[in-house]
C-alpha cells in the first residue's frame, strides 16, 4: 500500500495510555508495533523525554490520557526548542467543542478512533502543512537575518563615513585652515609694505579671495563634522539655526527645554544630521518665510521638531526629494528612534525626530553598546 510505504520513512511518536488502541492504530497504518518507525509513550514526562532525545516527524496523541489531556502535551511540545513535529489528536470520547479547541490552539487535525482508516491520509496532509509552515518560518528567519545584516552593514558604513568626515574636517581645519591663516598674514604684510598702487590693488584682491576661501573652508568643516557639537546638542542646533537664518534670510526661531541636554554622542550626532538635512531641504524647496526649531528632553525622550510655513511636503514626495532627507528614518533607527513627517494644516511641514535617551532593551543599539 502507498500510505504505509511512505509512513515507514517517518518517525511517529504515539502518546496513548491504551496499548490496545496503540495496536489498532498501527494496524490501520499497516505498521508493525515493534517497528522503530513508531513508538508509544503513556506519560507526560516520558513524552517530554522522547521529544528531547530524538527527532519525530509526527506526534499522534490521545485526547484523554491518565491525569492530562492532549492539550497539555501540546503545551509541552510548544515549549520544546527546534522544529516542531506535526501534531494530531486521536480520540474516541472528546466532544466537538474539545475537537474545535484543539485545532484552534494549533493542532494539525483531529481524528476519531472510529475512523482510523482516515488517519494515514490525515497524517500525510499534516506533514505537507508542517513542511510548508517550516519552509515559511525558515524563509522568514532568513529574511529577518538578511534585514538585520543589512542594517548592521548600513550602520557600519555610516559609522565609517562619519569617522572619515571627522578626519577630513580635522585635516581641512588644521592643515588647510592653518595654511590659509598664514597666507592671510603674509598678504596683510604685503599690503602694508606695498608702494605701487597696482601691487596694492592685487594684494587687496587676493586678500578678498582668501577671505572667501577661509569662509568656505570653515563651512566645509562645519558641514563635515562641526566642532560646535563638542559643546552639546543644544549649542549645535542653535548654531545651525543662526547660520541658516544668516545664510537664507528666513526668520528662524530656536527653543530648547534646557540650556544643556545630556544625550549620548551617537544620539546627538543623529539629531544634528537630521536638523542639518531638514534645513537644507527647507532652503531649497519649502519657499517659506519662517522656520521654528524645538528641542526637548521630556520623559526620557529627545525630541527635535523642525517646522516651516512654506509648501507642504508629503511622505509620497520623499523619493523625489534630494538626498538630504533620504535615509533619515534609517539613521534614526540606528539609535532606536523614529522619524515622522507631518503637514500643518494648509501650509507648512514638520519633521520630527524622537529618540529614547535610554537604549531600548533588546535593540541593535543596545547590543552594540554591550559589545563595546
PDB file of N, CA and C in Angstrom, residues 185-284:
ATOM      1  N   UNK A 185      48.121  86.314   6.744  1.00  0.00           N
ATOM      2  CA  UNK A 185      49.074  87.150   7.474  1.00  0.00           C
ATOM      3  C   UNK A 185      50.139  87.717   6.528  1.00  0.00           C
ATOM      4  N   UNK A 186      50.625  86.885   5.617  1.00  0.00           N
ATOM      5  CA  UNK A 186      51.638  87.342   4.660  1.00  0.00           C
ATOM      6  C   UNK A 186      51.054  88.399   3.709  1.00  0.00           C
ATOM      7  N   UNK A 187      49.807  88.179   3.270  1.00  0.00           N
ATOM      8  CA  UNK A 187      49.192  89.172   2.388  1.00  0.00           C
ATOM      9  C   UNK A 187      48.963  90.494   3.123  1.00  0.00           C
ATOM     10  N   UNK A 188      48.647  90.396   4.407  1.00  0.00           N
ATOM     11  CA  UNK A 188      48.497  91.618   5.193  1.00  0.00           C
ATOM     12  C   UNK A 188      49.805  92.393   5.252  1.00  0.00           C
ATOM     13  N   UNK A 189      50.917  91.673   5.405  1.00  0.00           N
ATOM     14  CA  UNK A 189      52.242  92.326   5.431  1.00  0.00           C
ATOM     15  C   UNK A 189      52.530  92.976   4.083  1.00  0.00           C
ATOM     16  N   UNK A 190      52.185  92.256   2.988  1.00  0.00           N
ATOM     17  CA  UNK A 190      52.422  92.810   1.650  1.00  0.00           C
ATOM     18  C   UNK A 190      51.610  94.083   1.441  1.00  0.00           C
ATOM     19  N   UNK A 191      50.373  94.067   1.891  1.00  0.00           N
ATOM     20  CA  UNK A 191      49.527  95.260   1.738  1.00  0.00           C
ATOM     21  C   UNK A 191      50.127  96.463   2.469  1.00  0.00           C
ATOM     22  N   UNK A 192      50.699  96.202   3.626  1.00  0.00           N
ATOM     23  CA  UNK A 192      51.296  97.301   4.396  1.00  0.00           C
ATOM     24  C   UNK A 192      52.568  97.817   3.739  1.00  0.00           C
ATOM     25  N   UNK A 193      53.316  96.913   3.106  1.00  0.00           N
ATOM     26  CA  UNK A 193      54.599  97.296   2.534  1.00  0.00           C
ATOM     27  C   UNK A 193      54.491  97.790   1.093  1.00  0.00           C
ATOM     28  N   UNK A 194      53.376  97.499   0.434  1.00  0.00           N
ATOM     29  CA  UNK A 194      53.261  97.834  -0.995  1.00  0.00           C
ATOM     30  C   UNK A 194      53.243  99.344  -1.207  1.00  0.00           C
ATOM     31  N   UNK A 195      54.033  99.804  -2.153  1.00  0.00           N
ATOM     32  CA  UNK A 195      54.097 101.232  -2.519  1.00  0.00           C
ATOM     33  C   UNK A 195      53.371 101.481  -3.832  1.00  0.00           C
ATOM     34  N   UNK A 196      53.469 100.508  -4.738  1.00  0.00           N
ATOM     35  CA  UNK A 196      52.864 100.658  -6.057  1.00  0.00           C
ATOM     36  C   UNK A 196      51.353 100.424  -5.945  1.00  0.00           C
ATOM     37  N   UNK A 197      50.553 101.304  -6.534  1.00  0.00           N
ATOM     38  CA  UNK A 197      49.091 101.141  -6.488  1.00  0.00           C
ATOM     39  C   UNK A 197      48.627  99.817  -7.082  1.00  0.00           C
ATOM     40  N   UNK A 198      49.249  99.399  -8.199  1.00  0.00           N
ATOM     41  CA  UNK A 198      48.836  98.143  -8.820  1.00  0.00           C
ATOM     42  C   UNK A 198      49.106  96.944  -7.910  1.00  0.00           C
ATOM     43  N   UNK A 199      50.274  96.971  -7.263  1.00  0.00           N
ATOM     44  CA  UNK A 199      50.630  95.878  -6.343  1.00  0.00           C
ATOM     45  C   UNK A 199      49.646  95.836  -5.183  1.00  0.00           C
ATOM     46  N   UNK A 200      49.314  97.010  -4.636  1.00  0.00           N
ATOM     47  CA  UNK A 200      48.385  97.074  -3.515  1.00  0.00           C
ATOM     48  C   UNK A 200      46.999  96.594  -3.920  1.00  0.00           C
ATOM     49  N   UNK A 201      46.586  96.966  -5.140  1.00  0.00           N
ATOM     50  CA  UNK A 201      45.269  96.546  -5.621  1.00  0.00           C
ATOM     51  C   UNK A 201      45.196  95.021  -5.755  1.00  0.00           C
ATOM     52  N   UNK A 202      46.280  94.439  -6.322  1.00  0.00           N
ATOM     53  CA  UNK A 202      46.298  92.984  -6.470  1.00  0.00           C
ATOM     54  C   UNK A 202      46.344  92.295  -5.108  1.00  0.00           C
ATOM     55  N   UNK A 203      47.101  92.869  -4.174  1.00  0.00           N
ATOM     56  CA  UNK A 203      47.191  92.277  -2.839  1.00  0.00           C
ATOM     57  C   UNK A 203      45.836  92.329  -2.132  1.00  0.00           C
ATOM     58  N   UNK A 204      45.116  93.458  -2.267  1.00  0.00           N
ATOM     59  CA  UNK A 204      43.793  93.576  -1.650  1.00  0.00           C
ATOM     60  C   UNK A 204      42.799  92.605  -2.283  1.00  0.00           C
ATOM     61  N   UNK A 205      42.888  92.454  -3.605  1.00  0.00           N
ATOM     62  CA  UNK A 205      42.003  91.500  -4.286  1.00  0.00           C
ATOM     63  C   UNK A 205      42.291  90.074  -3.838  1.00  0.00           C
ATOM     64  N   UNK A 206      43.585  89.761  -3.694  1.00  0.00           N
ATOM     65  CA  UNK A 206      43.957  88.421  -3.227  1.00  0.00           C
ATOM     66  C   UNK A 206      43.469  88.181  -1.804  1.00  0.00           C
ATOM     67  N   UNK A 207      43.529  89.259  -0.992  1.00  0.00           N
ATOM     68  CA  UNK A 207      43.054  89.135   0.388  1.00  0.00           C
ATOM     69  C   UNK A 207      41.560  88.849   0.430  1.00  0.00           C
ATOM     70  N   UNK A 208      40.787  89.500  -0.447  1.00  0.00           N
ATOM     71  CA  UNK A 208      39.343  89.252  -0.503  1.00  0.00           C
ATOM     72  C   UNK A 208      39.052  87.805  -0.921  1.00  0.00           C
ATOM     73  N   UNK A 209      39.791  87.347  -1.918  1.00  0.00           N
ATOM     74  CA  UNK A 209      39.606  85.963  -2.355  1.00  0.00           C
ATOM     75  C   UNK A 209      39.992  84.987  -1.245  1.00  0.00           C
ATOM     76  N   UNK A 210      41.035  85.344  -0.515  1.00  0.00           N
ATOM     77  CA  UNK A 210      41.477  84.492   0.579  1.00  0.00           C
ATOM     78  C   UNK A 210      40.430  84.444   1.693  1.00  0.00           C
ATOM     79  N   UNK A 211      39.819  85.595   1.983  1.00  0.00           N
ATOM     80  CA  UNK A 211      38.750  85.629   2.991  1.00  0.00           C
ATOM     81  C   UNK A 211      37.604  84.699   2.573  1.00  0.00           C
ATOM     82  N   UNK A 212      37.302  84.719   1.274  1.00  0.00           N
ATOM     83  CA  UNK A 212      36.263  83.832   0.756  1.00  0.00           C
ATOM     84  C   UNK A 212      36.662  82.362   0.943  1.00  0.00           C
ATOM     85  N   UNK A 213      37.918  82.044   0.646  1.00  0.00           N
ATOM     86  CA  UNK A 213      38.414  80.668   0.796  1.00  0.00           C
ATOM     87  C   UNK A 213      38.378  80.234   2.253  1.00  0.00           C
ATOM     88  N   UNK A 214      38.752  81.145   3.164  1.00  0.00           N
ATOM     89  CA  UNK A 214      38.727  80.821   4.600  1.00  0.00           C
ATOM     90  C   UNK A 214      37.284  80.545   5.043  1.00  0.00           C
ATOM     91  N   UNK A 215      36.361  81.403   4.589  1.00  0.00           N
ATOM     92  CA  UNK A 215      34.948  81.187   4.925  1.00  0.00           C
ATOM     93  C   UNK A 215      34.431  79.868   4.383  1.00  0.00           C
ATOM     94  N   UNK A 216      34.829  79.532   3.155  1.00  0.00           N
ATOM     95  CA  UNK A 216      34.391  78.272   2.540  1.00  0.00           C
ATOM     96  C   UNK A 216      34.949  77.078   3.305  1.00  0.00           C
ATOM     97  N   UNK A 217      36.220  77.148   3.698  1.00  0.00           N
ATOM     98  CA  UNK A 217      36.819  76.040   4.441  1.00  0.00           C
ATOM     99  C   UNK A 217      36.139  75.871   5.793  1.00  0.00           C
ATOM    100  N   UNK A 218      35.749  76.986   6.428  1.00  0.00           N
ATOM    101  CA  UNK A 218      35.057  76.899   7.709  1.00  0.00           C
ATOM    102  C   UNK A 218      33.682  76.259   7.544  1.00  0.00           C
ATOM    103  N   UNK A 219      32.980  76.605   6.452  1.00  0.00           N
ATOM    104  CA  UNK A 219      31.680  75.997   6.199  1.00  0.00           C
ATOM    105  C   UNK A 219      31.826  74.504   5.919  1.00  0.00           C
ATOM    106  N   UNK A 220      32.877  74.149   5.189  1.00  0.00           N
ATOM    107  CA  UNK A 220      33.119  72.734   4.893  1.00  0.00           C
ATOM    108  C   UNK A 220      33.355  71.956   6.179  1.00  0.00           C
ATOM    109  N   UNK A 221      34.156  72.527   7.071  1.00  0.00           N
ATOM    110  CA  UNK A 221      34.432  71.872   8.355  1.00  0.00           C
ATOM    111  C   UNK A 221      33.142  71.695   9.145  1.00  0.00           C
ATOM    112  N   UNK A 222      32.308  72.759   9.169  1.00  0.00           N
ATOM    113  CA  UNK A 222      31.052  72.685   9.913  1.00  0.00           C
ATOM    114  C   UNK A 222      30.121  71.618   9.324  1.00  0.00           C
ATOM    115  N   UNK A 223      30.101  71.516   7.997  1.00  0.00           N
ATOM    116  CA  UNK A 223      29.234  70.523   7.366  1.00  0.00           C
ATOM    117  C   UNK A 223      29.743  69.102   7.587  1.00  0.00           C
ATOM    118  N   UNK A 224      31.065  68.937   7.539  1.00  0.00           N
ATOM    119  CA  UNK A 224      31.642  67.610   7.686  1.00  0.00           C
ATOM    120  C   UNK A 224      31.488  67.081   9.110  1.00  0.00           C
ATOM    121  N   UNK A 225      31.961  67.799  10.063  1.00  0.00           N
ATOM    122  CA  UNK A 225      31.845  67.388  11.469  1.00  0.00           C
ATOM    123  C   UNK A 225      32.041  68.633  12.324  1.00  0.00           C
ATOM    124  N   UNK A 226      30.960  69.274  12.721  1.00  0.00           N
ATOM    125  CA  UNK A 226      31.045  70.575  13.377  1.00  0.00           C
ATOM    126  C   UNK A 226      31.691  70.514  14.756  1.00  0.00           C
ATOM    127  N   UNK A 227      32.709  71.293  14.995  1.00  0.00           N
ATOM    128  CA  UNK A 227      33.314  71.360  16.337  1.00  0.00           C
ATOM    129  C   UNK A 227      32.307  71.820  17.384  1.00  0.00           C
ATOM    130  N   UNK A 228      31.253  72.530  16.940  1.00  0.00           N
ATOM    131  CA  UNK A 228      30.267  73.036  17.891  1.00  0.00           C
ATOM    132  C   UNK A 228      29.555  71.889  18.609  1.00  0.00           C
ATOM    133  N   UNK A 229      29.543  70.680  18.027  1.00  0.00           N
ATOM    134  CA  UNK A 229      28.919  69.539  18.696  1.00  0.00           C
ATOM    135  C   UNK A 229      29.617  69.193  20.010  1.00  0.00           C
ATOM    136  N   UNK A 230      30.873  69.571  20.116  1.00  0.00           N
ATOM    137  CA  UNK A 230      31.590  69.314  21.364  1.00  0.00           C
ATOM    138  C   UNK A 230      31.000  70.112  22.517  1.00  0.00           C
ATOM    139  N   UNK A 231      30.238  71.171  22.207  1.00  0.00           N
ATOM    140  CA  UNK A 231      29.574  71.977  23.230  1.00  0.00           C
ATOM    141  C   UNK A 231      28.185  71.459  23.550  1.00  0.00           C
ATOM    142  N   UNK A 232      27.754  70.384  22.875  1.00  0.00           N
ATOM    143  CA  UNK A 232      26.453  69.783  23.158  1.00  0.00           C
ATOM    144  C   UNK A 232      25.449  70.030  22.056  1.00  0.00           C
ATOM    145  N   UNK A 233      24.376  69.238  22.073  1.00  0.00           N
ATOM    146  CA  UNK A 233      23.391  69.285  21.004  1.00  0.00           C
ATOM    147  C   UNK A 233      22.618  70.606  20.996  1.00  0.00           C
ATOM    148  N   UNK A 234      22.374  71.204  22.154  1.00  0.00           N
ATOM    149  CA  UNK A 234      21.639  72.476  22.196  1.00  0.00           C
ATOM    150  C   UNK A 234      22.436  73.564  21.483  1.00  0.00           C
ATOM    151  N   UNK A 235      23.704  73.691  21.821  1.00  0.00           N
ATOM    152  CA  UNK A 235      24.557  74.695  21.184  1.00  0.00           C
ATOM    153  C   UNK A 235      24.701  74.427  19.692  1.00  0.00           C
ATOM    154  N   UNK A 236      24.789  73.152  19.311  1.00  0.00           N
ATOM    155  CA  UNK A 236      24.980  72.798  17.904  1.00  0.00           C
ATOM    156  C   UNK A 236      23.750  73.164  17.067  1.00  0.00           C
ATOM    157  N   UNK A 237      22.555  72.823  17.556  1.00  0.00           N
ATOM    158  CA  UNK A 237      21.338  73.136  16.803  1.00  0.00           C
ATOM    159  C   UNK A 237      21.089  74.639  16.804  1.00  0.00           C
ATOM    160  N   UNK A 238      21.417  75.296  17.915  1.00  0.00           N
ATOM    161  CA  UNK A 238      21.288  76.763  17.977  1.00  0.00           C
ATOM    162  C   UNK A 238      22.187  77.403  16.918  1.00  0.00           C
ATOM    163  N   UNK A 239      23.408  76.897  16.791  1.00  0.00           N
ATOM    164  CA  UNK A 239      24.323  77.417  15.769  1.00  0.00           C
ATOM    165  C   UNK A 239      23.769  77.167  14.367  1.00  0.00           C
ATOM    166  N   UNK A 240      23.202  75.972  14.143  1.00  0.00           N
ATOM    167  CA  UNK A 240      22.604  75.665  12.841  1.00  0.00           C
ATOM    168  C   UNK A 240      21.491  76.655  12.506  1.00  0.00           C
ATOM    169  N   UNK A 241      20.639  76.946  13.494  1.00  0.00           N
ATOM    170  CA  UNK A 241      19.520  77.864  13.281  1.00  0.00           C
ATOM    171  C   UNK A 241      20.020  79.262  12.917  1.00  0.00           C
ATOM    172  N   UNK A 242      21.007  79.751  13.681  1.00  0.00           N
ATOM    173  CA  UNK A 242      21.552  81.072  13.392  1.00  0.00           C
ATOM    174  C   UNK A 242      22.228  81.136  12.046  1.00  0.00           C
ATOM    175  N   UNK A 243      22.997  80.096  11.721  1.00  0.00           N
ATOM    176  CA  UNK A 243      23.689  80.051  10.433  1.00  0.00           C
ATOM    177  C   UNK A 243      22.690  79.998   9.278  1.00  0.00           C
ATOM    178  N   UNK A 244      21.601  79.218   9.464  1.00  0.00           N
ATOM    179  CA  UNK A 244      20.577  79.103   8.423  1.00  0.00           C
ATOM    180  C   UNK A 244      19.906  80.454   8.178  1.00  0.00           C
ATOM    181  N   UNK A 245      19.559  81.159   9.253  1.00  0.00           N
ATOM    182  CA  UNK A 245      18.904  82.462   9.108  1.00  0.00           C
ATOM    183  C   UNK A 245      19.821  83.461   8.424  1.00  0.00           C
ATOM    184  N   UNK A 246      21.097  83.452   8.805  1.00  0.00           N
ATOM    185  CA  UNK A 246      22.051  84.389   8.219  1.00  0.00           C
ATOM    186  C   UNK A 246      22.263  84.092   6.738  1.00  0.00           C
ATOM    187  N   UNK A 247      22.290  82.820   6.386  1.00  0.00           N
ATOM    188  CA  UNK A 247      22.583  82.437   5.002  1.00  0.00           C
ATOM    189  C   UNK A 247      21.386  82.625   4.083  1.00  0.00           C
ATOM    190  N   UNK A 248      20.163  82.365   4.584  1.00  0.00           N
ATOM    191  CA  UNK A 248      18.982  82.366   3.723  1.00  0.00           C
ATOM    192  C   UNK A 248      18.090  83.592   3.898  1.00  0.00           C
ATOM    193  N   UNK A 249      18.228  84.272   5.028  1.00  0.00           N
ATOM    194  CA  UNK A 249      17.333  85.393   5.313  1.00  0.00           C
ATOM    195  C   UNK A 249      15.978  84.970   5.827  1.00  0.00           C
ATOM    196  N   UNK A 250      15.762  83.660   6.038  1.00  0.00           N
ATOM    197  CA  UNK A 250      14.497  83.141   6.567  1.00  0.00           C
ATOM    198  C   UNK A 250      14.520  83.253   8.088  1.00  0.00           C
ATOM    199  N   UNK A 251      13.503  83.892   8.653  1.00  0.00           N
ATOM    200  CA  UNK A 251      13.433  84.053  10.103  1.00  0.00           C
ATOM    201  C   UNK A 251      13.380  82.682  10.768  1.00  0.00           C
ATOM    202  N   UNK A 252      14.323  82.430  11.684  1.00  0.00           N
ATOM    203  CA  UNK A 252      14.446  81.109  12.292  1.00  0.00           C
ATOM    204  C   UNK A 252      14.474  81.243  13.805  1.00  0.00           C
ATOM    205  N   UNK A 253      13.521  80.614  14.477  1.00  0.00           N
ATOM    206  CA  UNK A 253      13.432  80.659  15.941  1.00  0.00           C
ATOM    207  C   UNK A 253      13.807  79.299  16.515  1.00  0.00           C
ATOM    208  N   UNK A 254      14.675  79.299  17.525  1.00  0.00           N
ATOM    209  CA  UNK A 254      15.100  78.052  18.165  1.00  0.00           C
ATOM    210  C   UNK A 254      14.757  78.113  19.647  1.00  0.00           C
ATOM    211  N   UNK A 255      14.122  77.038  20.146  1.00  0.00           N
ATOM    212  CA  UNK A 255      13.821  76.935  21.576  1.00  0.00           C
ATOM    213  C   UNK A 255      14.259  75.570  22.078  1.00  0.00           C
ATOM    214  N   UNK A 256      14.669  75.522  23.338  1.00  0.00           N
ATOM    215  CA  UNK A 256      15.089  74.276  23.972  1.00  0.00           C
ATOM    216  C   UNK A 256      14.589  74.260  25.401  1.00  0.00           C
ATOM    217  N   UNK A 257      14.240  73.079  25.878  1.00  0.00           N
ATOM    218  CA  UNK A 257      13.734  72.978  27.251  1.00  0.00           C
ATOM    219  C   UNK A 257      14.821  73.282  28.285  1.00  0.00           C
ATOM    220  N   UNK A 258      16.086  73.071  27.911  1.00  0.00           N
ATOM    221  CA  UNK A 258      17.201  73.349  28.818  1.00  0.00           C
ATOM    222  C   UNK A 258      18.362  73.937  28.028  1.00  0.00           C
ATOM    223  N   UNK A 259      19.219  74.642  28.733  1.00  0.00           N
ATOM    224  CA  UNK A 259      20.410  75.185  28.075  1.00  0.00           C
ATOM    225  C   UNK A 259      21.370  74.074  27.685  1.00  0.00           C
ATOM    226  N   UNK A 260      21.368  73.000  28.468  1.00  0.00           N
ATOM    227  CA  UNK A 260      22.202  71.829  28.155  1.00  0.00           C
ATOM    228  C   UNK A 260      21.320  70.588  28.264  1.00  0.00           C
ATOM    229  N   UNK A 261      21.310  69.771  27.215  1.00  0.00           N
ATOM    230  CA  UNK A 261      20.601  68.485  27.236  1.00  0.00           C
ATOM    231  C   UNK A 261      21.639  67.379  27.127  1.00  0.00           C
ATOM    232  N   UNK A 262      21.666  66.528  28.129  1.00  0.00           N
ATOM    233  CA  UNK A 262      22.644  65.436  28.138  1.00  0.00           C
ATOM    234  C   UNK A 262      22.089  64.257  27.341  1.00  0.00           C
ATOM    235  N   UNK A 263      22.837  63.871  26.339  1.00  0.00           N
ATOM    236  CA  UNK A 263      22.429  62.756  25.472  1.00  0.00           C
ATOM    237  C   UNK A 263      23.688  62.045  24.982  1.00  0.00           C
ATOM    238  N   UNK A 264      23.594  60.737  24.700  1.00  0.00           N
ATOM    239  CA  UNK A 264      24.753  60.011  24.161  1.00  0.00           C
ATOM    240  C   UNK A 264      25.258  60.649  22.878  1.00  0.00           C
ATOM    241  N   UNK A 265      26.524  60.454  22.609  1.00  0.00           N
ATOM    242  CA  UNK A 265      27.157  61.087  21.451  1.00  0.00           C
ATOM    243  C   UNK A 265      26.502  60.676  20.146  1.00  0.00           C
ATOM    244  N   UNK A 266      26.135  59.379  20.014  1.00  0.00           N
ATOM    245  CA  UNK A 266      25.515  58.939  18.762  1.00  0.00           C
ATOM    246  C   UNK A 266      24.133  59.560  18.564  1.00  0.00           C
ATOM    247  N   UNK A 267      23.406  59.767  19.668  1.00  0.00           N
ATOM    248  CA  UNK A 267      22.091  60.408  19.578  1.00  0.00           C
ATOM    249  C   UNK A 267      22.240  61.880  19.165  1.00  0.00           C
ATOM    250  N   UNK A 268      23.214  62.562  19.745  1.00  0.00           N
ATOM    251  CA  UNK A 268      23.440  63.959  19.388  1.00  0.00           C
ATOM    252  C   UNK A 268      23.800  64.098  17.913  1.00  0.00           C
ATOM    253  N   UNK A 269      24.622  63.199  17.413  1.00  0.00           N
ATOM    254  CA  UNK A 269      25.032  63.275  16.012  1.00  0.00           C
ATOM    255  C   UNK A 269      23.837  63.042  15.086  1.00  0.00           C
ATOM    256  N   UNK A 270      22.973  62.063  15.421  1.00  0.00           N
ATOM    257  CA  UNK A 270      21.782  61.812  14.612  1.00  0.00           C
ATOM    258  C   UNK A 270      20.865  63.032  14.628  1.00  0.00           C
ATOM    259  N   UNK A 271      20.680  63.647  15.790  1.00  0.00           N
ATOM    260  CA  UNK A 271      19.829  64.842  15.885  1.00  0.00           C
ATOM    261  C   UNK A 271      20.408  65.983  15.059  1.00  0.00           C
ATOM    262  N   UNK A 272      21.710  66.163  15.135  1.00  0.00           N
ATOM    263  CA  UNK A 272      22.345  67.240  14.373  1.00  0.00           C
ATOM    264  C   UNK A 272      22.196  67.015  12.870  1.00  0.00           C
ATOM    265  N   UNK A 273      22.472  65.785  12.426  1.00  0.00           N
ATOM    266  CA  UNK A 273      22.365  65.482  10.994  1.00  0.00           C
ATOM    267  C   UNK A 273      20.916  65.637  10.506  1.00  0.00           C
ATOM    268  N   UNK A 274      19.950  65.279  11.353  1.00  0.00           N
ATOM    269  CA  UNK A 274      18.546  65.430  10.977  1.00  0.00           C
ATOM    270  C   UNK A 274      18.201  66.909  10.793  1.00  0.00           C
ATOM    271  N   UNK A 275      18.617  67.741  11.747  1.00  0.00           N
ATOM    272  CA  UNK A 275      18.358  69.180  11.641  1.00  0.00           C
ATOM    273  C   UNK A 275      19.064  69.759  10.423  1.00  0.00           C
ATOM    274  N   UNK A 276      20.279  69.329  10.188  1.00  0.00           N
ATOM    275  CA  UNK A 276      21.061  69.821   9.046  1.00  0.00           C
ATOM    276  C   UNK A 276      20.371  69.473   7.726  1.00  0.00           C
ATOM    277  N   UNK A 277      19.936  68.201   7.587  1.00  0.00           N
ATOM    278  CA  UNK A 277      19.278  67.767   6.351  1.00  0.00           C
ATOM    279  C   UNK A 277      17.935  68.463   6.167  1.00  0.00           C
ATOM    280  N   UNK A 278      17.183  68.622   7.261  1.00  0.00           N
ATOM    281  CA  UNK A 278      15.880  69.275   7.174  1.00  0.00           C
ATOM    282  C   UNK A 278      16.024  70.723   6.726  1.00  0.00           C
ATOM    283  N   UNK A 279      16.974  71.436   7.298  1.00  0.00           N
ATOM    284  CA  UNK A 279      17.171  72.838   6.925  1.00  0.00           C
ATOM    285  C   UNK A 279      17.658  72.975   5.484  1.00  0.00           C
ATOM    286  N   UNK A 280      18.491  72.038   5.048  1.00  0.00           N
ATOM    287  CA  UNK A 280      18.947  72.059   3.653  1.00  0.00           C
ATOM    288  C   UNK A 280      17.768  71.908   2.701  1.00  0.00           C
ATOM    289  N   UNK A 281      16.862  70.977   3.017  1.00  0.00           N
ATOM    290  CA  UNK A 281      15.691  70.767   2.168  1.00  0.00           C
ATOM    291  C   UNK A 281      14.754  71.965   2.211  1.00  0.00           C
ATOM    292  N   UNK A 282      14.572  72.553   3.397  1.00  0.00           N
ATOM    293  CA  UNK A 282      13.707  73.735   3.531  1.00  0.00           C
ATOM    294  C   UNK A 282      14.243  74.881   2.672  1.00  0.00           C
ATOM    295  N   UNK A 283      15.557  75.092   2.731  1.00  0.00           N
ATOM    296  CA  UNK A 283      16.162  76.190   1.978  1.00  0.00           C
ATOM    297  C   UNK A 283      15.954  76.019   0.477  1.00  0.00           C
ATOM    298  N   UNK A 284      15.968  74.775  -0.001  1.00  0.00           N
ATOM    299  CA  UNK A 284      15.889  74.549  -1.446  1.00  0.00           C
ATOM    300  C   UNK A 284      14.470  74.416  -1.974  1.00  0.00           C
TER     301      UNK A 284
END
